[in-house]
Amino acid sequence: MTPANLADTVLSAARAVFETRGLDVGALPATTTVERPRNPEHGDYASTLALQLGKKVGVAPRELATALAEELGRRDGVKSVEIAGPGFLNIRLDAAAAGVLARDIVLAGSAYGRTDRLAGERVNLEFVSANPTGPVHIGGVRWAAVGDALSRVLRTAGADVGTEYYFNDAGSQIDRFARSLLAAAKGEAAPEDGYGGDYIAEIAADVVKAEPEVLSQEPEAAQETFRRVGVDLMFAEIKKSLTEFGVHFDTYFNEKDLHDRGELQEALDRLREQGHIFEQDGATWLRTTDFGDDKDRVLRKSDGDWTYFAADCAYYLDKRKRGFERVVIMLGADHHGYIGRMKAMAACFGDDPAKNLEILIGQMVNLVRDGEPVRMSKRAGTVVTLEDFVEALGVDATRYALARYSSDSPIDIDIDLWTRAGNDNPVYYVQYVAARTANVARNGADAGLTRGDAADMKPELLSHEKENALLKSLNEYPDVVARSAELREPHHVARYLEKVAGDYHRFYDKCRVTPMGDEEITDLHRARLWLNDATRTVIANGLALLGVSAPERM
């Protein structure tokens, strides 16, 4: 028994108690969890299983807890079990059972933290999806960091994930973009409803370079050329920026394909079959109010043009047809009103909105310099772009800073803080542990210290209170990852890593790993090296989930 399988041991003990007492084994949960008590004096781990099951099977929780404590006490690796309050179980492990975790983590390597908590779930995760009318701005940068981290967390928890970028290459915004490019190429001011900024002039020049005859074309043909070529150039820039940021999508989906393949009509026909379509004032409507929307929605206008919402319906149906049972969409703060209509749309298709569709709303981000927000406005040409963010902070700090906070909270990212080489900079604090653990291993090797064979490790020697605290933290990693996946909140991983970093620093200060001078290398040195390297494994694995490097030197 090790800390990693303590929850299974508790459940196994409960099964033995139930069988002995003739209780309904079917009342046992498939899985259970153990937690670290807030007060370390209460034990290493705590379980509330007796409280959860007592009333269910007609046994007083404390009585059930007493039986569970007796059964657990007979299990290898359990030092003691105490009952607290109405039926809490406070469990202490012996040093050998706790220490073996360090060896298990090192042997597992990059696989440590992987679970099957979400096995069998097929998830389509759409994020960023910025219109190709300008560079990825600050809001999109947040979703790039959070969305990519979430995709990694979901996969680590066992889900089958497909990441997707919805490429809006149709509609009025693209028309305004094309007119803006044409005006810039002619040396004219941007249209009143158009886009400004240096990037417009740069792309316009590139279009002219690619299509030298474009300015001699008729206005309508010239605008179409600027639309076609300009959108391709803009989107190539977006993809390049995201790739350099470490974000890769499994699918780039073009809205125009929905129109060209007739999928909007297919979606309308499906909704009509479901009985939720009606005609009014020459337009075709979807009766979303039947499912809680504040008003019904137009799918096709009286002039025959499709609405954006019609494309949303077709795109959702396309994802479901591709086998994704759960569609997760990340949207900006200004899209909060989409939730009701999108949930209603899913219900109109006959889906369960609570199961098949999730919409995550991200709040605003301010990049702060000298205590003042750096202002942004895509059309005014002062947009804060992904490149600006990375230039100011670097890729690692940008990704960590944006993934560190709950996405439903507005945040200020202070350039001064996140570029500082100090412990108040969270990414530096965590990465420093990655570098320090690597340095300890190098120094150990120089002194002739190696871990040795796994079978020869003496886990019982890791009995110091700081070693015990660090082991407990390392044991939490798989559950942190699984919980982050279930809650769709990768920021829990970042906060956890900072906690591990603190526990490691305290261990490092009190428990020397490498021998000093001519000091003899002992089994304790080797055991501590296992713990040192286990910490690096967890830090590296966790940082990888956030798309952040684990440096060997700083």
Coordinates of C-alpha atoms in Angstrom, one line a residue:
M1 CA 0.0 0.0 0.0
T2 CA 1.2 3.5 -0.9
P3 CA -0.3 6.9 -0.7
A4 CA -1.1 6.6 -4.4
N5 CA -3.5 3.8 -3.8
L6 CA -4.7 4.6 -0.3
A7 CA -8.2 5.5 -1.6
D8 CA -8.5 2.1 -3.2
T9 CA -7.3 0.5 0.1
V10 CA -10.0 2.4 2.0
L11 CA -12.6 1.2 -0.5
S12 CA -11.3 -2.3 -0.3
A13 CA -11.5 -2.2 3.5
A14 CA -15.1 -0.9 3.2
R15 CA -16.0 -3.9 1.0
A16 CA -14.5 -6.3 3.5
V17 CA -16.6 -4.7 6.3
F18 CA -19.8 -4.8 4.2
E19 CA -19.3 -8.4 3.4
T20 CA -18.6 -9.4 7.0
R21 CA -21.6 -7.5 8.3
G22 CA -23.9 -8.6 5.4
L23 CA -24.4 -5.0 4.2
D24 CA -25.4 -4.2 0.6
V25 CA -22.1 -4.1 -1.3
G26 CA -24.0 -2.4 -4.1
A27 CA -24.1 0.7 -2.0
L28 CA -20.4 1.1 -2.3
P29 CA -19.2 3.8 -4.7
A30 CA -17.0 2.9 -7.7
T31 CA -14.3 5.2 -6.4
T32 CA -13.6 7.3 -3.3
T33 CA -11.1 9.9 -2.4
V34 CA -8.8 10.7 0.6
E35 CA -7.8 14.2 1.5
R36 CA -5.1 15.9 3.5
P37 CA -6.4 17.2 6.8
R38 CA -6.1 21.0 7.3
N39 CA -4.4 20.3 10.6
P40 CA -1.4 17.9 10.1
E41 CA -1.8 16.8 13.7
H42 CA -5.0 15.0 12.7
G43 CA -3.1 12.6 10.5
D44 CA -1.7 12.1 7.0
Y45 CA -5.0 11.6 5.2
A46 CA -8.7 11.7 6.0
S47 CA -11.7 9.9 4.6
T48 CA -15.4 10.7 4.9
L49 CA -16.5 7.4 3.5
A50 CA -18.2 6.2 6.7
L51 CA -20.2 9.5 6.8
Q52 CA -21.3 9.0 3.2
L53 CA -22.4 5.4 3.6
G54 CA -23.7 5.1 7.1
K55 CA -27.2 6.5 6.6
K56 CA -27.4 4.8 3.2
V57 CA -27.0 1.3 4.7
G58 CA -28.7 2.0 8.0
V59 CA -25.6 2.0 10.2
A60 CA -24.5 4.8 12.5
P61 CA -21.6 6.6 10.7
R62 CA -19.4 6.4 13.8
E63 CA -20.1 2.7 14.2
L64 CA -19.3 2.1 10.6
A65 CA -16.1 4.2 11.0
T66 CA -15.0 2.1 13.9
A67 CA -15.3 -1.1 11.8
L68 CA -13.5 0.6 8.9
A69 CA -10.7 1.7 11.2
E70 CA -10.2 -1.8 12.6
E71 CA -10.1 -3.2 9.1
L72 CA -7.7 -0.5 7.7
G73 CA -5.4 -1.0 10.7
R74 CA -4.7 -4.5 9.5
R75 CA -3.5 -3.3 6.1
D76 CA 0.2 -3.1 5.3
G77 CA 1.5 0.4 5.4
V78 CA -1.2 1.8 7.7
K79 CA 0.4 3.0 10.9
S80 CA -2.8 4.0 12.7
V81 CA -6.4 5.1 12.1
E82 CA -8.3 7.4 14.4
I83 CA -12.0 8.3 14.4
A84 CA -13.0 11.9 14.8
G85 CA -16.3 13.6 15.2
P86 CA -19.4 11.8 13.8
G87 CA -17.3 9.4 11.7
F88 CA -14.2 11.0 10.1
L89 CA -11.3 8.6 9.6
N90 CA -7.9 10.1 10.2
I91 CA -5.2 7.9 8.7
R92 CA -1.5 7.8 9.3
L93 CA 0.9 5.8 7.1
D94 CA 4.2 4.3 8.2
A95 CA 7.3 5.9 6.7
A96 CA 8.0 3.0 4.3
A97 CA 4.5 3.2 2.8
A98 CA 4.8 7.0 2.4
G99 CA 8.3 7.0 1.0
V100 CA 7.8 4.5 -1.7
L101 CA 5.8 7.1 -3.6
A102 CA 9.0 8.9 -4.5
R103 CA 10.3 5.8 -6.3
D104 CA 6.9 5.2 -8.0
I105 CA 6.8 8.7 -9.3
V106 CA 10.3 8.6 -10.8
L107 CA 9.6 5.2 -12.4
A108 CA 6.4 6.5 -13.9
G109 CA 8.0 9.6 -15.3
S110 CA 5.8 11.6 -17.7
A111 CA 3.0 9.1 -17.1
Y112 CA 2.6 10.1 -13.5
G113 CA -0.6 12.0 -13.1
R114 CA -2.5 10.2 -15.9
T115 CA -5.8 8.8 -14.9
D116 CA -8.9 7.3 -16.5
R117 CA -11.3 9.6 -14.7
L118 CA -12.7 10.8 -18.0
A119 CA -12.0 7.7 -20.1
G120 CA -14.6 7.2 -22.8
E121 CA -15.5 10.9 -23.2
R122 CA -15.2 12.4 -26.6
V123 CA -14.8 16.1 -26.2
N124 CA -14.6 18.8 -28.9
L125 CA -12.9 21.8 -27.4
E126 CA -13.1 25.1 -29.4
F127 CA -11.1 28.1 -28.3
V128 CA -9.6 31.3 -29.6
S129 CA -11.6 31.3 -32.9
A130 CA -10.6 35.0 -33.5
N131 CA -11.9 36.4 -36.8
P132 CA -9.2 36.8 -39.4
T133 CA -9.6 40.5 -39.4
G134 CA -6.5 41.3 -37.2
P135 CA -3.9 39.7 -35.0
V136 CA -4.8 37.6 -32.0
H137 CA -5.6 40.2 -29.3
I138 CA -5.3 40.1 -25.6
G139 CA -8.6 38.3 -25.0
G140 CA -7.7 35.6 -27.5
V141 CA -4.3 35.2 -25.9
R142 CA -6.0 34.3 -22.7
W143 CA -8.1 31.6 -24.4
A144 CA -5.0 30.3 -26.2
A145 CA -3.2 29.8 -22.9
V146 CA -6.2 28.5 -21.0
G147 CA -7.7 26.4 -23.8
D148 CA -4.5 24.7 -24.7
A149 CA -3.8 23.9 -21.0
L150 CA -7.4 22.6 -20.6
S151 CA -6.9 20.3 -23.7
R152 CA -3.8 18.8 -22.1
V153 CA -5.5 18.4 -18.7
L154 CA -8.5 16.7 -20.3
R155 CA -6.3 14.3 -22.2
T156 CA -4.2 13.5 -19.1
A157 CA -7.5 12.7 -17.3
G158 CA -8.3 10.1 -20.0
A159 CA -10.6 12.1 -22.3
D160 CA -10.5 11.8 -26.1
V161 CA -10.1 15.5 -27.1
G162 CA -10.3 17.2 -30.4
T163 CA -9.2 20.9 -30.4
E164 CA -10.7 23.2 -32.9
Y165 CA -10.4 26.7 -34.2
Y166 CA -13.5 28.1 -36.0
F167 CA -12.3 30.2 -38.9
N168 CA -14.9 32.8 -39.6
D169 CA -14.2 33.6 -43.3
A170 CA -17.7 34.7 -44.2
G171 CA -20.0 37.6 -43.2
S172 CA -20.0 41.4 -42.9
Q173 CA -16.8 41.6 -40.8
I174 CA -14.8 40.0 -43.6
D175 CA -16.3 42.5 -46.0
R176 CA -15.2 45.4 -43.8
F177 CA -11.8 43.9 -43.6
A178 CA -11.6 43.6 -47.4
R179 CA -12.7 47.3 -47.8
S180 CA -10.1 48.4 -45.3
L181 CA -7.4 46.6 -47.2
L182 CA -8.5 48.1 -50.5
A183 CA -8.5 51.6 -49.0
A184 CA -5.1 51.2 -47.5
A185 CA -3.7 49.9 -50.8
K186 CA -5.1 53.1 -52.5
G187 CA -3.6 55.3 -49.8
E188 CA -7.1 56.3 -48.6
A189 CA -8.4 56.5 -45.0
A190 CA -10.0 53.4 -43.6
P191 CA -13.8 53.1 -44.1
E192 CA -15.8 54.5 -41.1
D193 CA -16.7 50.9 -40.0
G194 CA -13.4 49.4 -41.1
Y195 CA -10.2 48.4 -39.5
G196 CA -7.1 50.5 -38.9
G197 CA -3.6 49.9 -37.7
D198 CA -0.3 49.1 -39.2
Y199 CA -1.1 45.5 -39.9
I200 CA -3.8 46.6 -42.4
A201 CA -1.3 48.5 -44.5
E202 CA 1.2 45.6 -44.3
I203 CA -1.3 43.0 -45.4
A204 CA -2.6 45.4 -48.2
A205 CA 0.9 45.7 -49.5
D206 CA 1.4 41.9 -49.4
V207 CA -1.9 41.5 -51.4
V208 CA -0.6 43.9 -54.0
K209 CA 2.7 42.1 -54.1
A210 CA 0.9 38.8 -54.7
E211 CA -1.7 40.2 -57.1
P212 CA 0.0 43.1 -58.9
E213 CA -3.0 43.8 -61.1
V214 CA -5.5 44.1 -58.3
L215 CA -5.7 47.9 -58.2
S216 CA -6.6 48.0 -61.9
Q217 CA -9.5 45.7 -61.4
E218 CA -13.1 46.9 -61.1
P219 CA -13.9 47.9 -57.5
E220 CA -16.1 44.9 -56.8
A221 CA -13.5 42.4 -58.2
A222 CA -10.6 44.2 -56.4
Q223 CA -12.5 44.0 -53.1
E224 CA -13.0 40.3 -53.7
T225 CA -9.3 39.8 -54.4
F226 CA -8.4 41.7 -51.2
R227 CA -10.9 39.5 -49.3
R228 CA -9.6 36.2 -50.7
V229 CA -5.9 36.9 -50.5
G230 CA -6.0 39.1 -47.4
V231 CA -7.9 36.6 -45.3
D232 CA -5.4 33.9 -46.2
L233 CA -2.5 36.2 -45.3
M234 CA -4.1 37.3 -42.0
F235 CA -5.0 33.8 -41.0
A236 CA -1.5 32.6 -41.9
E237 CA -0.2 35.2 -39.4
I238 CA -2.6 34.0 -36.8
K239 CA -1.6 30.4 -37.2
K240 CA 2.1 31.3 -37.1
S241 CA 1.6 33.4 -33.9
L242 CA -0.2 30.5 -32.2
T243 CA 2.3 28.0 -33.2
E244 CA 5.1 30.1 -31.8
F245 CA 3.1 30.3 -28.6
G246 CA 3.0 26.5 -28.5
V247 CA -0.7 26.2 -29.4
H248 CA -1.6 23.7 -32.1
F249 CA -5.2 22.8 -33.2
D250 CA -6.3 19.4 -34.5
T251 CA -8.8 21.1 -36.8
Y252 CA -9.1 24.5 -38.4
F253 CA -12.7 24.7 -39.5
N254 CA -13.8 27.2 -42.1
E255 CA -17.3 28.7 -41.7
K256 CA -17.4 29.1 -45.5
D257 CA -17.4 25.3 -45.8
L258 CA -20.7 25.2 -44.0
H259 CA -22.2 27.3 -46.7
D260 CA -20.5 25.6 -49.6
R261 CA -21.5 22.1 -48.4
G262 CA -25.1 23.0 -47.7
E263 CA -24.8 22.3 -44.0
L264 CA -26.9 25.3 -43.0
Q265 CA -29.8 24.0 -45.0
E266 CA -29.2 20.5 -43.5
A267 CA -29.3 22.0 -40.0
L268 CA -32.5 23.9 -40.8
D269 CA -34.1 20.7 -42.2
R270 CA -33.1 18.8 -39.0
L271 CA -34.6 21.4 -36.8
R272 CA -37.8 21.5 -38.9
E273 CA -38.1 17.7 -38.4
Q274 CA -37.9 18.3 -34.7
G275 CA -40.9 20.7 -35.0
H276 CA -39.1 23.9 -33.9
I277 CA -39.2 25.9 -37.1
F278 CA -41.8 28.5 -38.0
E279 CA -42.1 31.2 -40.7
Q280 CA -42.9 34.8 -39.9
D281 CA -42.5 38.1 -41.8
G282 CA -40.9 36.2 -44.7
A283 CA -38.1 34.9 -42.4
T284 CA -37.4 31.5 -41.0
W285 CA -37.3 31.3 -37.2
L286 CA -36.2 28.8 -34.6
R287 CA -38.5 28.7 -31.5
T288 CA -35.7 28.7 -28.9
T289 CA -38.1 30.2 -26.3
D290 CA -39.5 26.7 -25.8
F291 CA -36.2 25.9 -24.1
G292 CA -35.6 29.0 -22.0
D293 CA -34.2 31.5 -24.5
D294 CA -35.3 35.1 -24.0
K295 CA -36.5 35.3 -27.6
D296 CA -36.9 33.2 -30.7
R297 CA -34.0 33.4 -33.3
V298 CA -33.9 34.1 -37.0
L299 CA -32.1 31.5 -39.1
R300 CA -32.8 32.9 -42.5
K301 CA -33.8 36.5 -43.2
S302 CA -36.5 37.6 -45.5
D303 CA -34.0 38.5 -48.2
G304 CA -32.7 34.8 -48.1
D305 CA -29.4 35.5 -46.3
W306 CA -28.4 33.2 -43.5
T307 CA -27.8 34.6 -40.0
Y308 CA -24.7 34.0 -37.9
F309 CA -26.9 31.9 -35.6
A310 CA -27.8 29.6 -38.5
A311 CA -24.0 29.0 -39.0
D312 CA -23.8 28.3 -35.2
C313 CA -26.5 25.7 -35.5
A314 CA -24.8 24.0 -38.5
Y315 CA -21.4 24.1 -36.9
Y316 CA -22.8 22.5 -33.7
L317 CA -24.5 19.8 -35.7
D318 CA -21.3 19.1 -37.7
K319 CA -19.4 18.5 -34.5
R320 CA -22.0 16.1 -33.2
K321 CA -22.0 14.3 -36.5
R322 CA -18.3 13.8 -36.1
G323 CA -18.9 11.8 -33.0
F324 CA -18.2 14.4 -30.3
E325 CA -20.7 13.8 -27.5
R326 CA -19.6 16.8 -25.5
V327 CA -19.0 20.2 -27.3
V328 CA -17.1 22.7 -25.2
I329 CA -16.9 26.3 -26.5
M330 CA -14.7 29.0 -25.0
L331 CA -16.0 32.5 -25.5
G332 CA -15.1 36.0 -24.5
A333 CA -16.9 38.1 -21.8
D334 CA -19.0 39.9 -24.5
H335 CA -20.6 36.6 -25.5
H336 CA -22.4 35.9 -22.3
G337 CA -25.7 36.4 -24.0
Y338 CA -24.9 33.4 -26.3
I339 CA -25.3 30.9 -23.6
G340 CA -29.1 30.9 -23.5
R341 CA -29.6 30.7 -27.2
M342 CA -26.9 28.0 -27.7
K343 CA -28.3 25.8 -25.0
A344 CA -31.7 26.2 -26.4
M345 CA -30.4 25.4 -29.9
A346 CA -28.9 22.1 -28.6
A347 CA -32.2 21.2 -27.0
C348 CA -34.0 22.0 -30.3
F349 CA -31.8 19.4 -32.0
G350 CA -32.9 16.9 -29.3
D351 CA -29.7 17.0 -27.3
D352 CA -29.4 17.4 -23.6
P353 CA -27.8 20.9 -23.2
A354 CA -26.4 20.0 -19.7
K355 CA -24.6 17.0 -21.2
N356 CA -23.8 17.8 -24.8
L357 CA -22.9 21.5 -24.7
E358 CA -20.7 23.5 -22.4
I359 CA -20.0 27.2 -22.9
L360 CA -17.1 28.7 -20.9
I361 CA -17.0 32.5 -20.6
G362 CA -13.6 34.2 -20.1
Q363 CA -13.3 37.6 -18.5
M364 CA -11.2 40.5 -19.6
V365 CA -7.4 40.8 -19.2
N366 CA -5.4 43.9 -18.8
L367 CA -1.7 44.0 -19.5
V368 CA -0.4 46.6 -17.0
R369 CA 2.7 48.6 -17.4
D370 CA 3.9 51.1 -14.7
G371 CA 0.7 50.6 -12.9
E372 CA -1.5 51.6 -15.9
P373 CA -3.4 49.3 -18.3
V374 CA -2.1 49.1 -21.8
R375 CA -5.1 50.1 -23.9
M376 CA -6.4 48.2 -26.8
S377 CA -8.7 48.9 -29.8
K378 CA -8.4 46.8 -32.9
R379 CA -10.0 49.4 -35.1
A380 CA -8.0 52.3 -33.7
G381 CA -4.8 50.3 -34.4
T382 CA -3.6 50.1 -30.7
V383 CA -4.4 46.5 -30.2
V384 CA -2.4 44.5 -27.7
T385 CA -1.5 41.4 -29.7
L386 CA -0.1 38.0 -28.8
E387 CA 3.3 39.1 -30.1
D388 CA 3.1 42.1 -27.8
F389 CA 2.3 39.9 -24.9
V390 CA 5.2 37.5 -25.6
E391 CA 7.6 40.3 -26.3
A392 CA 6.8 41.8 -22.9
L393 CA 6.8 38.6 -20.8
G394 CA 8.1 35.7 -22.8
V395 CA 6.1 32.6 -23.8
D396 CA 6.5 30.8 -20.4
A397 CA 5.5 33.7 -18.2
T398 CA 2.6 34.6 -20.5
R399 CA 1.2 31.1 -20.6
Y400 CA 1.6 30.6 -16.9
A401 CA 0.2 34.0 -15.9
L402 CA -2.9 33.6 -18.0
A403 CA -3.5 29.9 -17.0
R404 CA -2.9 30.7 -13.3
Y405 CA -6.3 32.4 -12.7
S406 CA -9.9 31.2 -13.0
S407 CA -11.0 32.2 -16.5
D408 CA -14.2 33.7 -15.2
S409 CA -12.3 36.3 -13.2
P410 CA -10.9 39.5 -14.8
I411 CA -7.2 39.9 -14.3
D412 CA -4.4 42.4 -14.5
I413 CA -1.0 41.1 -15.7
D414 CA 1.7 43.2 -14.3
I415 CA 4.7 43.3 -16.7
D416 CA 7.1 44.3 -13.9
L417 CA 6.0 41.3 -11.7
W418 CA 6.0 38.7 -14.3
T419 CA 9.5 39.6 -15.7
R420 CA 11.1 39.8 -12.2
A421 CA 13.6 37.1 -11.2
G422 CA 12.2 36.7 -7.7
N423 CA 10.0 34.5 -5.5
D424 CA 7.1 36.9 -5.9
N425 CA 7.0 35.9 -9.6
P426 CA 5.0 32.7 -9.5
V427 CA 6.4 31.2 -12.7
Y428 CA 9.9 32.0 -11.6
Y429 CA 9.2 30.4 -8.2
V430 CA 8.0 27.2 -9.8
Q431 CA 10.6 27.0 -12.5
Y432 CA 13.4 27.7 -10.0
V433 CA 12.4 24.4 -8.3
A434 CA 12.7 22.6 -11.7
A435 CA 16.2 24.0 -12.1
R436 CA 17.2 23.4 -8.4
T437 CA 16.2 19.8 -8.5
A438 CA 18.2 19.3 -11.7
N439 CA 21.1 21.0 -10.1
V440 CA 20.9 18.8 -7.0
A441 CA 21.0 15.8 -9.2
R442 CA 24.1 17.1 -11.1
N443 CA 25.9 17.9 -7.9
G444 CA 25.0 14.5 -6.6
A445 CA 26.4 12.8 -9.7
D446 CA 29.6 14.8 -9.3
A447 CA 29.9 13.5 -5.7
G448 CA 29.3 10.0 -6.8
L449 CA 25.7 9.9 -5.6
T450 CA 23.1 8.1 -7.8
R451 CA 19.7 6.7 -6.9
G452 CA 20.8 3.1 -7.4
D453 CA 18.4 0.3 -8.3
A454 CA 14.8 0.9 -7.4
A455 CA 14.7 -2.4 -5.5
D456 CA 17.4 -1.2 -3.2
M457 CA 15.7 2.1 -2.2
K458 CA 15.0 2.4 1.5
P459 CA 11.7 4.4 1.6
E460 CA 11.4 4.1 5.4
L461 CA 14.3 6.5 5.7
L462 CA 12.2 9.4 4.5
S463 CA 10.8 10.0 7.9
H464 CA 11.6 13.7 8.4
E465 CA 8.5 16.0 8.7
K466 CA 9.6 18.0 5.7
E467 CA 10.0 14.9 3.6
N468 CA 6.6 13.7 4.8
A469 CA 5.0 17.0 3.8
L470 CA 6.6 17.0 0.4
L471 CA 5.5 13.4 -0.2
K472 CA 1.9 14.3 0.7
S473 CA 2.0 17.1 -1.8
L474 CA 3.4 15.0 -4.6
N475 CA 0.7 12.4 -3.9
E476 CA -2.0 14.9 -4.7
Y477 CA -1.0 15.5 -8.3
P478 CA -3.1 12.9 -10.1
D479 CA -6.2 14.1 -8.2
V480 CA -5.4 17.8 -8.9
V481 CA -5.2 17.0 -12.6
A482 CA -8.4 15.0 -12.6
R483 CA -10.3 17.6 -10.7
S484 CA -9.0 20.4 -13.0
A485 CA -10.3 18.4 -16.0
E486 CA -13.7 17.8 -14.4
L487 CA -14.1 21.4 -13.4
R488 CA -12.6 22.7 -16.7
E489 CA -10.2 24.8 -14.5
P490 CA -6.5 24.3 -15.3
H491 CA -5.6 27.1 -12.9
H492 CA -5.7 24.5 -10.1
V493 CA -2.6 22.9 -11.6
A494 CA -0.6 26.2 -11.4
R495 CA -1.6 26.9 -7.8
Y496 CA -0.8 23.3 -6.9
L497 CA 2.7 23.6 -8.4
E498 CA 3.4 26.7 -6.3
K499 CA 2.4 24.7 -3.2
V500 CA 4.8 21.9 -4.2
A501 CA 7.5 24.4 -4.8
G502 CA 7.1 25.7 -1.3
D503 CA 7.2 22.2 0.2
Y504 CA 10.3 21.5 -1.8
H505 CA 12.1 24.6 -0.7
R506 CA 11.4 23.7 3.0
F507 CA 12.6 20.1 2.4
Y508 CA 15.8 21.5 0.7
D509 CA 16.5 23.7 3.6
K510 CA 16.2 21.0 6.3
C511 CA 17.2 17.7 4.5
R512 CA 20.5 17.7 2.7
V513 CA 20.5 15.4 -0.4
T514 CA 24.2 15.5 -1.5
P515 CA 27.0 14.6 0.9
M516 CA 29.3 17.3 2.1
G517 CA 33.0 17.0 1.4
D518 CA 34.3 13.5 2.2
E519 CA 31.1 12.5 3.9
E520 CA 30.1 8.9 3.1
I521 CA 27.2 8.4 0.8
T522 CA 24.4 6.6 2.7
D523 CA 21.0 5.1 1.9
L524 CA 19.4 8.2 3.2
H525 CA 21.2 10.3 0.6
R526 CA 20.0 7.9 -2.1
A527 CA 16.4 8.0 -0.7
R528 CA 16.4 11.7 -0.7
L529 CA 17.7 11.8 -4.3
W530 CA 14.7 9.7 -5.2
L531 CA 12.5 12.3 -3.6
N532 CA 14.4 15.2 -5.2
D533 CA 13.9 13.6 -8.6
A534 CA 10.3 12.8 -8.0
T535 CA 9.7 16.5 -7.3
R536 CA 11.3 17.4 -10.6
T537 CA 9.1 14.9 -12.3
V538 CA 5.9 16.4 -10.9
I539 CA 7.0 19.9 -11.5
A540 CA 7.9 19.1 -15.1
N541 CA 4.7 17.2 -15.7
G542 CA 2.6 20.0 -14.3
L543 CA 4.4 22.7 -16.2
A544 CA 4.0 20.7 -19.4
L545 CA 0.2 20.7 -18.8
L546 CA 0.4 24.5 -18.8
G547 CA 2.6 24.6 -21.9
V548 CA 5.5 25.9 -19.8
S549 CA 9.1 24.7 -19.8
A550 CA 10.9 23.1 -16.9
P551 CA 14.4 24.4 -17.2
E552 CA 17.4 22.5 -15.9
R553 CA 19.4 25.7 -15.3
M554 CA 18.3 29.3 -14.4

